[in-house]
PDB file of N, CA and C in Angstrom:
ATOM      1  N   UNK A   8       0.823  -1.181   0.000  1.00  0.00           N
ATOM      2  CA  UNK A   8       0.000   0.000   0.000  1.00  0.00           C
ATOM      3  C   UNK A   8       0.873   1.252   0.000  1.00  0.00           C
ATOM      4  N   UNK A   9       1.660   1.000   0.809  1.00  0.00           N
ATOM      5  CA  UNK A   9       2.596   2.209   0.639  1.00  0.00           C
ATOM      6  C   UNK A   9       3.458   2.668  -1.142  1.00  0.00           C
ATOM      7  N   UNK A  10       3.703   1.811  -1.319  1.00  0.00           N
ATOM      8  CA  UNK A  10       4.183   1.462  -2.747  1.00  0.00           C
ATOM      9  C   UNK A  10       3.179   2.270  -3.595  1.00  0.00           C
ATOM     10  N   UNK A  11       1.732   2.098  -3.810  1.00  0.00           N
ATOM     11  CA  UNK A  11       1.034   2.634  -4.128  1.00  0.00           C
ATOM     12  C   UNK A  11       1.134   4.233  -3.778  1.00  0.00           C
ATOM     13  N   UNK A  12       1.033   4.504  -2.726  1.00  0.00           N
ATOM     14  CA  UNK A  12       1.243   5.877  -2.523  1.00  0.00           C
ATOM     15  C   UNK A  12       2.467   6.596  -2.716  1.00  0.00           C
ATOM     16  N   UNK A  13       3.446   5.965  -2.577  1.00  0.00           N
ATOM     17  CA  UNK A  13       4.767   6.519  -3.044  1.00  0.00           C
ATOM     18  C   UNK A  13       4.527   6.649  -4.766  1.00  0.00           C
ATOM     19  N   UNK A  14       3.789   6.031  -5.528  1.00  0.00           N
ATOM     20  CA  UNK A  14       4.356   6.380  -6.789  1.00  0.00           C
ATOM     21  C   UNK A  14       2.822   7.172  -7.234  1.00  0.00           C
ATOM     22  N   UNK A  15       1.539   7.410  -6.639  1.00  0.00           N
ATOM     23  CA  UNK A  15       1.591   8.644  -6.767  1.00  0.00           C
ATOM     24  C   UNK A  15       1.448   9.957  -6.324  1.00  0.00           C
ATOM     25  N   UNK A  16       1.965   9.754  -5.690  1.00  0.00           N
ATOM     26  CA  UNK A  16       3.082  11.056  -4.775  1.00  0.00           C
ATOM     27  C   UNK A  16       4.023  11.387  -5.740  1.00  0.00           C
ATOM     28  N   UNK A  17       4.662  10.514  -6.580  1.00  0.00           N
ATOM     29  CA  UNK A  17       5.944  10.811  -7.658  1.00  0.00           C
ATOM     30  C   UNK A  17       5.160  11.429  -8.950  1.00  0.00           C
ATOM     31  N   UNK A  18       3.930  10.923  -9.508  1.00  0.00           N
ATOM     32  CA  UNK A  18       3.142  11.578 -10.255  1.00  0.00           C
ATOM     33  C   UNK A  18       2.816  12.701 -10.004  1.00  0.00           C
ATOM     34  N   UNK A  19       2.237  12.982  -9.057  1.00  0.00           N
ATOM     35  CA  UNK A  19       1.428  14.267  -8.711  1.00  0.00           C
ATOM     36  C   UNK A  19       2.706  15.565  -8.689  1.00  0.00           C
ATOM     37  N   UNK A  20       3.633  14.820  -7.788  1.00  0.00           N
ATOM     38  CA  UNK A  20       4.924  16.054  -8.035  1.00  0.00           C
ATOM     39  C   UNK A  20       5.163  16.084  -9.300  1.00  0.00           C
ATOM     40  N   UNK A  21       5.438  15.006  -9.950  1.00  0.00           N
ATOM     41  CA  UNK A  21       5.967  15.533 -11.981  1.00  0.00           C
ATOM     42  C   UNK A  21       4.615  15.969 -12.416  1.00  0.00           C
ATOM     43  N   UNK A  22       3.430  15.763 -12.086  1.00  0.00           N
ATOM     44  CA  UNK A  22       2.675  16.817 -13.371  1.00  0.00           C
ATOM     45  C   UNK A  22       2.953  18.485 -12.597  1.00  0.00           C
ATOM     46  N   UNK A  23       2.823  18.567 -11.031  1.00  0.00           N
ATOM     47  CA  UNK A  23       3.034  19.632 -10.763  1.00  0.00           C
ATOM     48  C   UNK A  23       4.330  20.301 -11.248  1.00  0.00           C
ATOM     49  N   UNK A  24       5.273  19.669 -11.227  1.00  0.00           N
ATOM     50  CA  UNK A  24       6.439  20.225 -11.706  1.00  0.00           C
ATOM     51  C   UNK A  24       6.642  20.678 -12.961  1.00  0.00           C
ATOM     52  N   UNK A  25       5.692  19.796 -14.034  1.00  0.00           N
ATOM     53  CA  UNK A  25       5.546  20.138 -15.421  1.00  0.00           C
ATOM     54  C   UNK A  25       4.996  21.277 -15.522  1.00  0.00           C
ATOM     55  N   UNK A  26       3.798  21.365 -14.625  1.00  0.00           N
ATOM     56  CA  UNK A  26       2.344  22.213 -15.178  1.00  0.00           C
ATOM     57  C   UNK A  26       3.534  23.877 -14.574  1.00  0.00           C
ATOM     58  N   UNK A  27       4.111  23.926 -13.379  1.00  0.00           N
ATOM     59  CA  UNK A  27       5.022  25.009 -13.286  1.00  0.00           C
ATOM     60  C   UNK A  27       5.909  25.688 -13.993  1.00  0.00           C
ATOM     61  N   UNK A  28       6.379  24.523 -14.617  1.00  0.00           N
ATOM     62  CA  UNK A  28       8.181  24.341 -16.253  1.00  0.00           C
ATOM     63  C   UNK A  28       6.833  25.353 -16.976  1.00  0.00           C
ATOM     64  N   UNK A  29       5.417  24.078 -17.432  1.00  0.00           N
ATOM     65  CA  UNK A  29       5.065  25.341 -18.879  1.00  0.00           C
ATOM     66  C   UNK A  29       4.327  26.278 -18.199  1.00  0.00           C
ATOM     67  N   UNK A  30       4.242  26.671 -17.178  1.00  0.00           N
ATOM     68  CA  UNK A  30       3.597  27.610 -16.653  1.00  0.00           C
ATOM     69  C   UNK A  30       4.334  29.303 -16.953  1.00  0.00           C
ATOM     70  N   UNK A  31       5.808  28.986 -16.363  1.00  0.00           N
ATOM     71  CA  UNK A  31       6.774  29.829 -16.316  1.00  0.00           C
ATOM     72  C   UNK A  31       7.329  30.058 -17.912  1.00  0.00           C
ATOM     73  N   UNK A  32       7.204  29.319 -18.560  1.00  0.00           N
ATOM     74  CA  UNK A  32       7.973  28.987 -20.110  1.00  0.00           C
ATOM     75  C   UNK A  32       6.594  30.284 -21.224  1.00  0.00           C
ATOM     76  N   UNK A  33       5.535  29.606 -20.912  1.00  0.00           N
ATOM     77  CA  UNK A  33       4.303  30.287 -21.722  1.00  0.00           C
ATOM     78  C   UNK A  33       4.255  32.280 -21.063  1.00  0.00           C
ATOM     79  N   UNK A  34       5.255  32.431 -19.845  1.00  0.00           N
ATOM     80  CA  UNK A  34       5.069  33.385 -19.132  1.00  0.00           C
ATOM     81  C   UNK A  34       6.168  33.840 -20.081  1.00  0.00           C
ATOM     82  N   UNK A  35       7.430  33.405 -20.211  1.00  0.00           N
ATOM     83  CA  UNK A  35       8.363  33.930 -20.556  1.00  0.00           C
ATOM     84  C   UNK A  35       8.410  34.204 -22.046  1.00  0.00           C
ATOM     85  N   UNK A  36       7.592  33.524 -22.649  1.00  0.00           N
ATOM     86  CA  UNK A  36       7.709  34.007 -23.770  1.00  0.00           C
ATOM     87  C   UNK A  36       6.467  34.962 -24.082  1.00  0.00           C
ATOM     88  N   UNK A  37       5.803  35.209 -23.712  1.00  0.00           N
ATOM     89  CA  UNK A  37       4.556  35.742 -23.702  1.00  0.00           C
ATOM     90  C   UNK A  37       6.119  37.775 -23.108  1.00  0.00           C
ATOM     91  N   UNK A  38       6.389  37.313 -22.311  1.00  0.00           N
ATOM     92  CA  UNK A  38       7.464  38.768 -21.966  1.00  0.00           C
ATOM     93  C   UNK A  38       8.069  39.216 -22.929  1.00  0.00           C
ATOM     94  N   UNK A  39       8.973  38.119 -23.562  1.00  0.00           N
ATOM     95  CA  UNK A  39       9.377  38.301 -24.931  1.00  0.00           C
ATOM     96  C   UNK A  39       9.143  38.870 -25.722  1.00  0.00           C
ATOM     97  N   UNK A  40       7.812  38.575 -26.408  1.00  0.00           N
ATOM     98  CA  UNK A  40       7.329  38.807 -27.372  1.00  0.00           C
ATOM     99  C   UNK A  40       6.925  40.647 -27.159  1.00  0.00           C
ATOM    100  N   UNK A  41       6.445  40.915 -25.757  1.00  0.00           N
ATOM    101  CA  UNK A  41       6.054  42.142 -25.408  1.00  0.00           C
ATOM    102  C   UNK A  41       6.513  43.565 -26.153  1.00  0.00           C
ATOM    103  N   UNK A  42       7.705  43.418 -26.285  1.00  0.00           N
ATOM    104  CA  UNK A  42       8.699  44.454 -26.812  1.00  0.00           C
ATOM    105  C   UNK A  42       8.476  44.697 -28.712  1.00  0.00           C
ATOM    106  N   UNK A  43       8.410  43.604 -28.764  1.00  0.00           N
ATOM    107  CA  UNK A  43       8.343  43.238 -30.399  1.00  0.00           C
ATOM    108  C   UNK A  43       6.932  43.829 -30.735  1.00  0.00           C
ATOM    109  N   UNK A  44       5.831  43.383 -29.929  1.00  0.00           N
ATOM    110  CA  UNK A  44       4.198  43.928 -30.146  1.00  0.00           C
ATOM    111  C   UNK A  44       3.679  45.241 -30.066  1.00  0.00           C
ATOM    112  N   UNK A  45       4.719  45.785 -28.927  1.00  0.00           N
ATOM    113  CA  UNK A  45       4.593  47.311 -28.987  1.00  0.00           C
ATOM    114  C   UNK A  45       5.302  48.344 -30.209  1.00  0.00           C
ATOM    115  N   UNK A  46       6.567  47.520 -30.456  1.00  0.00           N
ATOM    116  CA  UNK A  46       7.099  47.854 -31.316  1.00  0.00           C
ATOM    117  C   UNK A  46       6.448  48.107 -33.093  1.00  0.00           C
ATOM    118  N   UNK A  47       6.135  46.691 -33.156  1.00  0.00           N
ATOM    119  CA  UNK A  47       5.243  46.919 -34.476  1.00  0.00           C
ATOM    120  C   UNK A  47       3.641  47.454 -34.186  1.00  0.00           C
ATOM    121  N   UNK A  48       3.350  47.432 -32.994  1.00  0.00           N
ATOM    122  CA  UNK A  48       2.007  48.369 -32.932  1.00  0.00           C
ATOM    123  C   UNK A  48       1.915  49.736 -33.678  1.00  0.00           C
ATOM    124  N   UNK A  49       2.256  50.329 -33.572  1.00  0.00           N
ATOM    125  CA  UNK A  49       2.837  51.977 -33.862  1.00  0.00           C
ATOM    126  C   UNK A  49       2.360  52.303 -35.041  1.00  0.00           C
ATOM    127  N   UNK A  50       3.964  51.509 -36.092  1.00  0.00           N
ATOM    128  CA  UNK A  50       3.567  51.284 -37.410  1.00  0.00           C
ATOM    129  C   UNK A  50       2.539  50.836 -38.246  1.00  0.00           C
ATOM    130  N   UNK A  51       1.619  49.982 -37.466  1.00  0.00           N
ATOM    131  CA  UNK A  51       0.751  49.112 -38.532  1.00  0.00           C
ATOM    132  C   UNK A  51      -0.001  50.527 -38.095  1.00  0.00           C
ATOM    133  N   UNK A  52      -0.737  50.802 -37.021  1.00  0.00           N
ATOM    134  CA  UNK A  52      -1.636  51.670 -36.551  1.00  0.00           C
ATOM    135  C   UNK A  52      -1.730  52.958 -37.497  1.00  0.00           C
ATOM    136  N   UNK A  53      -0.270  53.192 -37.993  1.00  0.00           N
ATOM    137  CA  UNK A  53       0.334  54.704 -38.556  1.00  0.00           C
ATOM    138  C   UNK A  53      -0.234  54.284 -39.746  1.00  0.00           C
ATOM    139  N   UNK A  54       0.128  53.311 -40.335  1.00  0.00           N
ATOM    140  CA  UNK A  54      -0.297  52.482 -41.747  1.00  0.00           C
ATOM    141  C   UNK A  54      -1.890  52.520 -42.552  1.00  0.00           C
ATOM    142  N   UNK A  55      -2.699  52.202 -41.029  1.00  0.00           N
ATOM    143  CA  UNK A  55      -4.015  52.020 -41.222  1.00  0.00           C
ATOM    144  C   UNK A  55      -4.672  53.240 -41.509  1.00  0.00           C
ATOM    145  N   UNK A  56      -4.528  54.019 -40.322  1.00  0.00           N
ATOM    146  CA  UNK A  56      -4.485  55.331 -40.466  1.00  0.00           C
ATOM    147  C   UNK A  56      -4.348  55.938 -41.980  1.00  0.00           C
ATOM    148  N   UNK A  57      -3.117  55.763 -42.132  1.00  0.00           N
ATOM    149  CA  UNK A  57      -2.582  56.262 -43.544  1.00  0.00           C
ATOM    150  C   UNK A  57      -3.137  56.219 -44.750  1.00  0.00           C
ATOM    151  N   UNK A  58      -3.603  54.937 -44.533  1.00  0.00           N
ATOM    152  CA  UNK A  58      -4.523  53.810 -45.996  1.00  0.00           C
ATOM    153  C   UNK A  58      -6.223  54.537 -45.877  1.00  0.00           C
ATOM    154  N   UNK A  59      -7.001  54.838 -44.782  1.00  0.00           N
ATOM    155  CA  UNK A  59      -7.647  55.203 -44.636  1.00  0.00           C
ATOM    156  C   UNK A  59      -8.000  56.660 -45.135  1.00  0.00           C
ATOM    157  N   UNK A  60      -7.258  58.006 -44.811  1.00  0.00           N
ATOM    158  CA  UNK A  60      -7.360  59.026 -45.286  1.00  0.00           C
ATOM    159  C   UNK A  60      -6.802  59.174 -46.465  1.00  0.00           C
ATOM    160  N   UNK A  61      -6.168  58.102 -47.273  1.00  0.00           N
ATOM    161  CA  UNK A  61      -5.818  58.122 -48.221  1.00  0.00           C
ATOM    162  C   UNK A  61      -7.064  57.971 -49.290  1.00  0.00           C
ATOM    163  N   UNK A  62      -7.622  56.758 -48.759  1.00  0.00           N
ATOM    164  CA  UNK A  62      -8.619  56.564 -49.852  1.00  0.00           C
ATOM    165  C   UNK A  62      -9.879  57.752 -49.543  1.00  0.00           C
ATOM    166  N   UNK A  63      -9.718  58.411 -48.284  1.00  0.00           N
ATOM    167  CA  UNK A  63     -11.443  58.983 -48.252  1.00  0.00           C
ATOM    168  C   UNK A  63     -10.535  60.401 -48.977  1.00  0.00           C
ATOM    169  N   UNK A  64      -9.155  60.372 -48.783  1.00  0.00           N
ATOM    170  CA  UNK A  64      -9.045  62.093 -49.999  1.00  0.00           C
ATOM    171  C   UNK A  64      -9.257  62.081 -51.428  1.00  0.00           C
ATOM    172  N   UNK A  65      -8.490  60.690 -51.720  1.00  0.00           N
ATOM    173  CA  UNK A  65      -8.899  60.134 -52.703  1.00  0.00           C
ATOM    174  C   UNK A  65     -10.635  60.031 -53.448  1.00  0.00           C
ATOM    175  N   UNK A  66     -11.045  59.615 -52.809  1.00  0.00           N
ATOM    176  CA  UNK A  66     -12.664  59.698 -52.991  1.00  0.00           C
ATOM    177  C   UNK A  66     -13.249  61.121 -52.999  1.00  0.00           C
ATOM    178  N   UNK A  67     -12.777  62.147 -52.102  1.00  0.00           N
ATOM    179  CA  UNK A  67     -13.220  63.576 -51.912  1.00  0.00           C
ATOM    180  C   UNK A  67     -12.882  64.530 -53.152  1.00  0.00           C
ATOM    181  N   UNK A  68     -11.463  63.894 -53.746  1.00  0.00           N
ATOM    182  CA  UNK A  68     -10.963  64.545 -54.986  1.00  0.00           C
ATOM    183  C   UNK A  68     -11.816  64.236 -56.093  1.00  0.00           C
ATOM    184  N   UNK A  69     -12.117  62.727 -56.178  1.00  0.00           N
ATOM    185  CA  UNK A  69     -12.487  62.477 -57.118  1.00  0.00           C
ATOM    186  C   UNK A  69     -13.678  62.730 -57.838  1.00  0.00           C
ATOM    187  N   UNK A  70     -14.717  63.013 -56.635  1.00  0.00           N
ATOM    188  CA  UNK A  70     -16.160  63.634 -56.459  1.00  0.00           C
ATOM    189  C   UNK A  70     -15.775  65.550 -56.667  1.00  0.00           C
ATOM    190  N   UNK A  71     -15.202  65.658 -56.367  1.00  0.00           N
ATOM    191  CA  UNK A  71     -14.881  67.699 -56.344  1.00  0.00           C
ATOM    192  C   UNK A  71     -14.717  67.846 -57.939  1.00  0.00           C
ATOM    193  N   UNK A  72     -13.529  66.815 -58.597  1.00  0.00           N
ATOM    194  CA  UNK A  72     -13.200  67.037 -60.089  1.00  0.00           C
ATOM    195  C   UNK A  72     -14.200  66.278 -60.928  1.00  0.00           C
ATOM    196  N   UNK A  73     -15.208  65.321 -60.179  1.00  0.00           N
ATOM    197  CA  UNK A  73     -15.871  64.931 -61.784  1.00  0.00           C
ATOM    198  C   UNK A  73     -16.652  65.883 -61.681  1.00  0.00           C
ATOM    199  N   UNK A  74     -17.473  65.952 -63.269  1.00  0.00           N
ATOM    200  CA  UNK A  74     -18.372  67.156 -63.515  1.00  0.00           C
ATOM    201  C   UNK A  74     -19.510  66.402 -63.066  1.00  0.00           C
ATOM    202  N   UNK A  75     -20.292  67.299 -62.360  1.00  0.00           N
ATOM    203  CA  UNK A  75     -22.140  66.644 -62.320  1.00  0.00           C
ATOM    204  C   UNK A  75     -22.318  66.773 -63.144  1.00  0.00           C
ATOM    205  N   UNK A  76     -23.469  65.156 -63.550  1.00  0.00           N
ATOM    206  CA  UNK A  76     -24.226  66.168 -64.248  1.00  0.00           C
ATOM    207  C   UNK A  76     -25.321  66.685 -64.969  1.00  0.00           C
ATOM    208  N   UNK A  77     -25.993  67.287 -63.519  1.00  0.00           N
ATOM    209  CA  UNK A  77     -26.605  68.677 -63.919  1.00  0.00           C
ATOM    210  C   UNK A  77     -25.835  69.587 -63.921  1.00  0.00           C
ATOM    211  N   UNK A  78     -25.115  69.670 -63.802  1.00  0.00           N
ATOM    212  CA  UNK A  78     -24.275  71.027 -64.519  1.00  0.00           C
ATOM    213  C   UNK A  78     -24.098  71.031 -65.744  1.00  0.00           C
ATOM    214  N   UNK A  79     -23.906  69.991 -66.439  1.00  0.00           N
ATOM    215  CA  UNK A  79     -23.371  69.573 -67.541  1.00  0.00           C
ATOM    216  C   UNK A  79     -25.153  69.637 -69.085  1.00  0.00           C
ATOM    217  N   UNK A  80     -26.035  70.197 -67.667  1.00  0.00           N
ATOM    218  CA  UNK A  80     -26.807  70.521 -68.362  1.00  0.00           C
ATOM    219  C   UNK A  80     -27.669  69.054 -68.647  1.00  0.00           C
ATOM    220  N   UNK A  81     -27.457  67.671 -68.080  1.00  0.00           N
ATOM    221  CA  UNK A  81     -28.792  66.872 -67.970  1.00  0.00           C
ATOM    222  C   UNK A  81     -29.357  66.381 -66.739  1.00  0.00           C
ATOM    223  N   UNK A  82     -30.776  66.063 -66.942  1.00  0.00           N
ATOM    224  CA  UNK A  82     -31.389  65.810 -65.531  1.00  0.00           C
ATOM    225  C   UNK A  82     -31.204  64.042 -65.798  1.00  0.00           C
ATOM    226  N   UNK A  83     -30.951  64.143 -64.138  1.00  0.00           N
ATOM    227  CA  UNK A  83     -31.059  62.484 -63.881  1.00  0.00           C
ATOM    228  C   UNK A  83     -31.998  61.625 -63.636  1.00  0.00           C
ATOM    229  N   UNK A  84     -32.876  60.699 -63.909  1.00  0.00           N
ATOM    230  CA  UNK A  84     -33.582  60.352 -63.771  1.00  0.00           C
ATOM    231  C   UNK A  84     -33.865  58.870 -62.935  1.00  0.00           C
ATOM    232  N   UNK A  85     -33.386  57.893 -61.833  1.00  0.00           N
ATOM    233  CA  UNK A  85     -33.229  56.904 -61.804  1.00  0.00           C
ATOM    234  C   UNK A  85     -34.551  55.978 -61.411  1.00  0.00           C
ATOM    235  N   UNK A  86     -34.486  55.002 -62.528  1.00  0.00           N
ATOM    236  CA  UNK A  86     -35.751  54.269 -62.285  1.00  0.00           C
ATOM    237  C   UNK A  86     -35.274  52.333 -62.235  1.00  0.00           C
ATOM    238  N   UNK A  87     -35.935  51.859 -61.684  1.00  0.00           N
ATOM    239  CA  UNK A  87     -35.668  50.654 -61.765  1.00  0.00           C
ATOM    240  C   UNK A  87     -35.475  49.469 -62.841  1.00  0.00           C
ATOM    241  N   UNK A  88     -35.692  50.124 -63.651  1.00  0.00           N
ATOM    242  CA  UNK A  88     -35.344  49.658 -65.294  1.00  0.00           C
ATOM    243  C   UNK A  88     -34.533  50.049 -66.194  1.00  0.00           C
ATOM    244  N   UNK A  89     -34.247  51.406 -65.813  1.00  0.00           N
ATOM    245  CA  UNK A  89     -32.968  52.100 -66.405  1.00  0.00           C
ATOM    246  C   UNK A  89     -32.532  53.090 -65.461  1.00  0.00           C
ATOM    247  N   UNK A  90     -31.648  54.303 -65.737  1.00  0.00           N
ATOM    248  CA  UNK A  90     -31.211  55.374 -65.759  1.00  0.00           C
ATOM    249  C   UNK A  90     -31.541  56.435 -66.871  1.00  0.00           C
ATOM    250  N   UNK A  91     -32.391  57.176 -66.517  1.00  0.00           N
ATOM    251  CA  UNK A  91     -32.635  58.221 -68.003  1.00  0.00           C
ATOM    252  C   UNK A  91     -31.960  59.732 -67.347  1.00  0.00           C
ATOM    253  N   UNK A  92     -30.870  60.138 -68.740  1.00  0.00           N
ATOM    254  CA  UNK A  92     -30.752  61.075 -68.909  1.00  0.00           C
ATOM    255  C   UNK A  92     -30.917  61.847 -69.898  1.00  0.00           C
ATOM    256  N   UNK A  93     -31.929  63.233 -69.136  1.00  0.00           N
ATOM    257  CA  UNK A  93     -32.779  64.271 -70.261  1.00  0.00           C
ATOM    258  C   UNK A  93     -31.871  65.552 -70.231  1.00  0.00           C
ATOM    259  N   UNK A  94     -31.662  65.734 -71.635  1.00  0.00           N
ATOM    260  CA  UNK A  94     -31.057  67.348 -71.831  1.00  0.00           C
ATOM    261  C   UNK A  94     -31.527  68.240 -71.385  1.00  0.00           C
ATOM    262  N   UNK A  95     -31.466  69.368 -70.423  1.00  0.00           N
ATOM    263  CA  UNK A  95     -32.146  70.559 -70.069  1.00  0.00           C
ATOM    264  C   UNK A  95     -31.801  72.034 -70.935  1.00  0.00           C
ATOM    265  N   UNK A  96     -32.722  72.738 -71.385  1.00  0.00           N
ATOM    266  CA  UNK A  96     -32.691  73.831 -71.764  1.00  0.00           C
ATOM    267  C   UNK A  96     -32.034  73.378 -73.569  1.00  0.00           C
ATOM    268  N   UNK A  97     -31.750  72.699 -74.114  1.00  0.00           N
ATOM    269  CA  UNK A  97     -31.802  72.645 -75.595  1.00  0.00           C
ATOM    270  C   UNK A  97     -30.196  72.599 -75.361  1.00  0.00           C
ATOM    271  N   UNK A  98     -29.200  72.545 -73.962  1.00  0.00           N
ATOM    272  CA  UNK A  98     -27.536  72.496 -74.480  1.00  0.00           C
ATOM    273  C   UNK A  98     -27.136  71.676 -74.519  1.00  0.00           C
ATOM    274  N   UNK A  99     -28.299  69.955 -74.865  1.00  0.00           N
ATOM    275  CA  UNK A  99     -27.470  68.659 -74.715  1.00  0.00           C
ATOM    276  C   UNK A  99     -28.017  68.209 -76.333  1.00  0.00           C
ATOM    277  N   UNK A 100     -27.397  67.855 -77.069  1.00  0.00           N
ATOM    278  CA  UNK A 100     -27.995  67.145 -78.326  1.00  0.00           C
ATOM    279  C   UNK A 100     -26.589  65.827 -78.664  1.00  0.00           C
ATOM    280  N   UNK A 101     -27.596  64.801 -78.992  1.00  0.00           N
ATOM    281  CA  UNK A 101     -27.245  63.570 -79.583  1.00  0.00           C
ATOM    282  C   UNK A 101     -26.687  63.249 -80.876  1.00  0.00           C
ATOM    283  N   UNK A 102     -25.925  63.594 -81.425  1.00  0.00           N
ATOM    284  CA  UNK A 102     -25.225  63.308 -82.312  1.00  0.00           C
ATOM    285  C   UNK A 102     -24.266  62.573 -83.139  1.00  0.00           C
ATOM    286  N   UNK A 103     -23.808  62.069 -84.313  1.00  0.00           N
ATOM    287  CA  UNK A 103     -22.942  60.542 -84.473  1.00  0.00           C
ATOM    288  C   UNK A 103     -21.491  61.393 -84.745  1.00  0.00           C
ATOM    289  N   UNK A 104     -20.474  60.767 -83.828  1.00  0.00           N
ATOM    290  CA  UNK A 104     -19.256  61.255 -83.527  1.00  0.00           C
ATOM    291  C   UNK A 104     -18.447  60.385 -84.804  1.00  0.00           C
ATOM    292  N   UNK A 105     -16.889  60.805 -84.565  1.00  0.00           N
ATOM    293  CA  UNK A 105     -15.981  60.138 -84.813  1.00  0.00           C
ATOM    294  C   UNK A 105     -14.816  59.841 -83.936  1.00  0.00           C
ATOM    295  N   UNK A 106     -14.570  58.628 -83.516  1.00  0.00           N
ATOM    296  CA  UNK A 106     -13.517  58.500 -82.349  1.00  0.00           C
ATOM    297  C   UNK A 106     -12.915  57.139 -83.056  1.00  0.00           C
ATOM    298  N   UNK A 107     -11.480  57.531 -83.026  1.00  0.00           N
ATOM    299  CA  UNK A 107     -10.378  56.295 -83.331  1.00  0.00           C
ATOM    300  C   UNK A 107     -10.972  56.072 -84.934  1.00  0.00           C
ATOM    301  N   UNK A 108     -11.681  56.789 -85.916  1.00  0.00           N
ATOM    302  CA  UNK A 108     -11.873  56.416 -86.991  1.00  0.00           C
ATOM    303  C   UNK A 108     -12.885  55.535 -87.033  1.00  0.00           C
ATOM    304  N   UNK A 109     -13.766  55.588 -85.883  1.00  0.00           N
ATOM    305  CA  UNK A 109     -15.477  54.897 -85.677  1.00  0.00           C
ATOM    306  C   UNK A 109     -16.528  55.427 -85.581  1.00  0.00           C
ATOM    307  N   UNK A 110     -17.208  55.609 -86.058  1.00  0.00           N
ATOM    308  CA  UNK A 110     -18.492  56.194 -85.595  1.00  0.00           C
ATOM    309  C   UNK A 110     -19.229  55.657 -84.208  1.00  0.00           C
ATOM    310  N   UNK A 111     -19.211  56.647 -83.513  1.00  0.00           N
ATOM    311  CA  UNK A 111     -20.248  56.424 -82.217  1.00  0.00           C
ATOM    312  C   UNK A 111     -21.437  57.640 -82.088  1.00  0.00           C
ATOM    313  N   UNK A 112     -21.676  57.174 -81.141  1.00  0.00           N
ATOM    314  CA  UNK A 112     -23.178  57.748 -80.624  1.00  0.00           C
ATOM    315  C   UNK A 112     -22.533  59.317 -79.816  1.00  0.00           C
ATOM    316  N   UNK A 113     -22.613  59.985 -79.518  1.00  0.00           N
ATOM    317  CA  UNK A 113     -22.297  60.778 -78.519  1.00  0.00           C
ATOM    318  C   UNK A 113     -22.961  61.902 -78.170  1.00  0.00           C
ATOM    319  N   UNK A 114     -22.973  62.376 -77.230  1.00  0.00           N
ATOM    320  CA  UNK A 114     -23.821  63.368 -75.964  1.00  0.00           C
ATOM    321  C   UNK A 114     -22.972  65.207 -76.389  1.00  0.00           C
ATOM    322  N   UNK A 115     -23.402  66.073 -77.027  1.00  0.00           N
ATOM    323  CA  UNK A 115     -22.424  67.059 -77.271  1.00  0.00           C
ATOM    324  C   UNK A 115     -23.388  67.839 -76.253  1.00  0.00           C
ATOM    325  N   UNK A 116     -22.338  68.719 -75.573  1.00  0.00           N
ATOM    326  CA  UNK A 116     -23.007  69.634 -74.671  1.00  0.00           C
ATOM    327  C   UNK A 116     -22.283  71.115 -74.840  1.00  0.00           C
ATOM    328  N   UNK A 117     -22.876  71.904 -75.484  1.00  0.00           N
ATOM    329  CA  UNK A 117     -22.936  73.258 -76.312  1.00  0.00           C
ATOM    330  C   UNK A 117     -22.450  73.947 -75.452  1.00  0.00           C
ATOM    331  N   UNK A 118     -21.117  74.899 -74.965  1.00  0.00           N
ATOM    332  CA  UNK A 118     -21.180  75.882 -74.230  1.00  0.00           C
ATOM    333  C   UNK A 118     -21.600  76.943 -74.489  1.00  0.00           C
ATOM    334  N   UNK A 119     -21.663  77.428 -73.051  1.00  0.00           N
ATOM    335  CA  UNK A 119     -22.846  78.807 -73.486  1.00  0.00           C
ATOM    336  C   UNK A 119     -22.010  79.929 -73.482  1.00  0.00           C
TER     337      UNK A 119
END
């Protein structure tokens, strides 16, 4: 009986002794790593940041320089079957172009 208890008494100390080894080991590297996480924190953060106001200036430019357009002199119309756009005031007319040596369709808008 004793025999019995002596070996696990020898168990119970080696898992305790183990569960301490990775206790301290998962601690230590977990410290480790600390320096490195703060380190690249910064940058990615600066990055995101970066990527972010990039695209919304990007987007702000791109909306400021295209032409509307009603300015451009047609009304928009959006319907669930199409998009209609109507010339306002007689400065939009439809006419057959030449581009690259093709004939197309095209939208001429008359300045005033």
């Amino acid at each position: 009986m004793s025999r019995k208890l002596g070996a696990l008494q020898i168990k119970t100390d080696t898992e305790g002794y183990l569960l301490r080894v990775r206790k301290h080991l998962v601690r230590q590297s977990a410290n480790a790593a600390r320096p490195e996480w703060k380190a690249l924190m910064w940058p990615t953060l600066v990055a995101c940041c970066l990527m972010i106001s990039t695209g919304i200036s990007t987007w702000s430019v791109m909306t400021w320089l295209m032409p509307n357009l009603n300015t451009m002199g047609l009304r928009v119309i959006d319907r669930p079957e199409a998009t209609y756009l109507i010339p306002r005031d007689g400065r939009a007319t439809l006419d057959r172009c030449q581009l690259a040596g093709e004939p197309v369709d095209c939208l001429v808008l008359r300045k005033e």
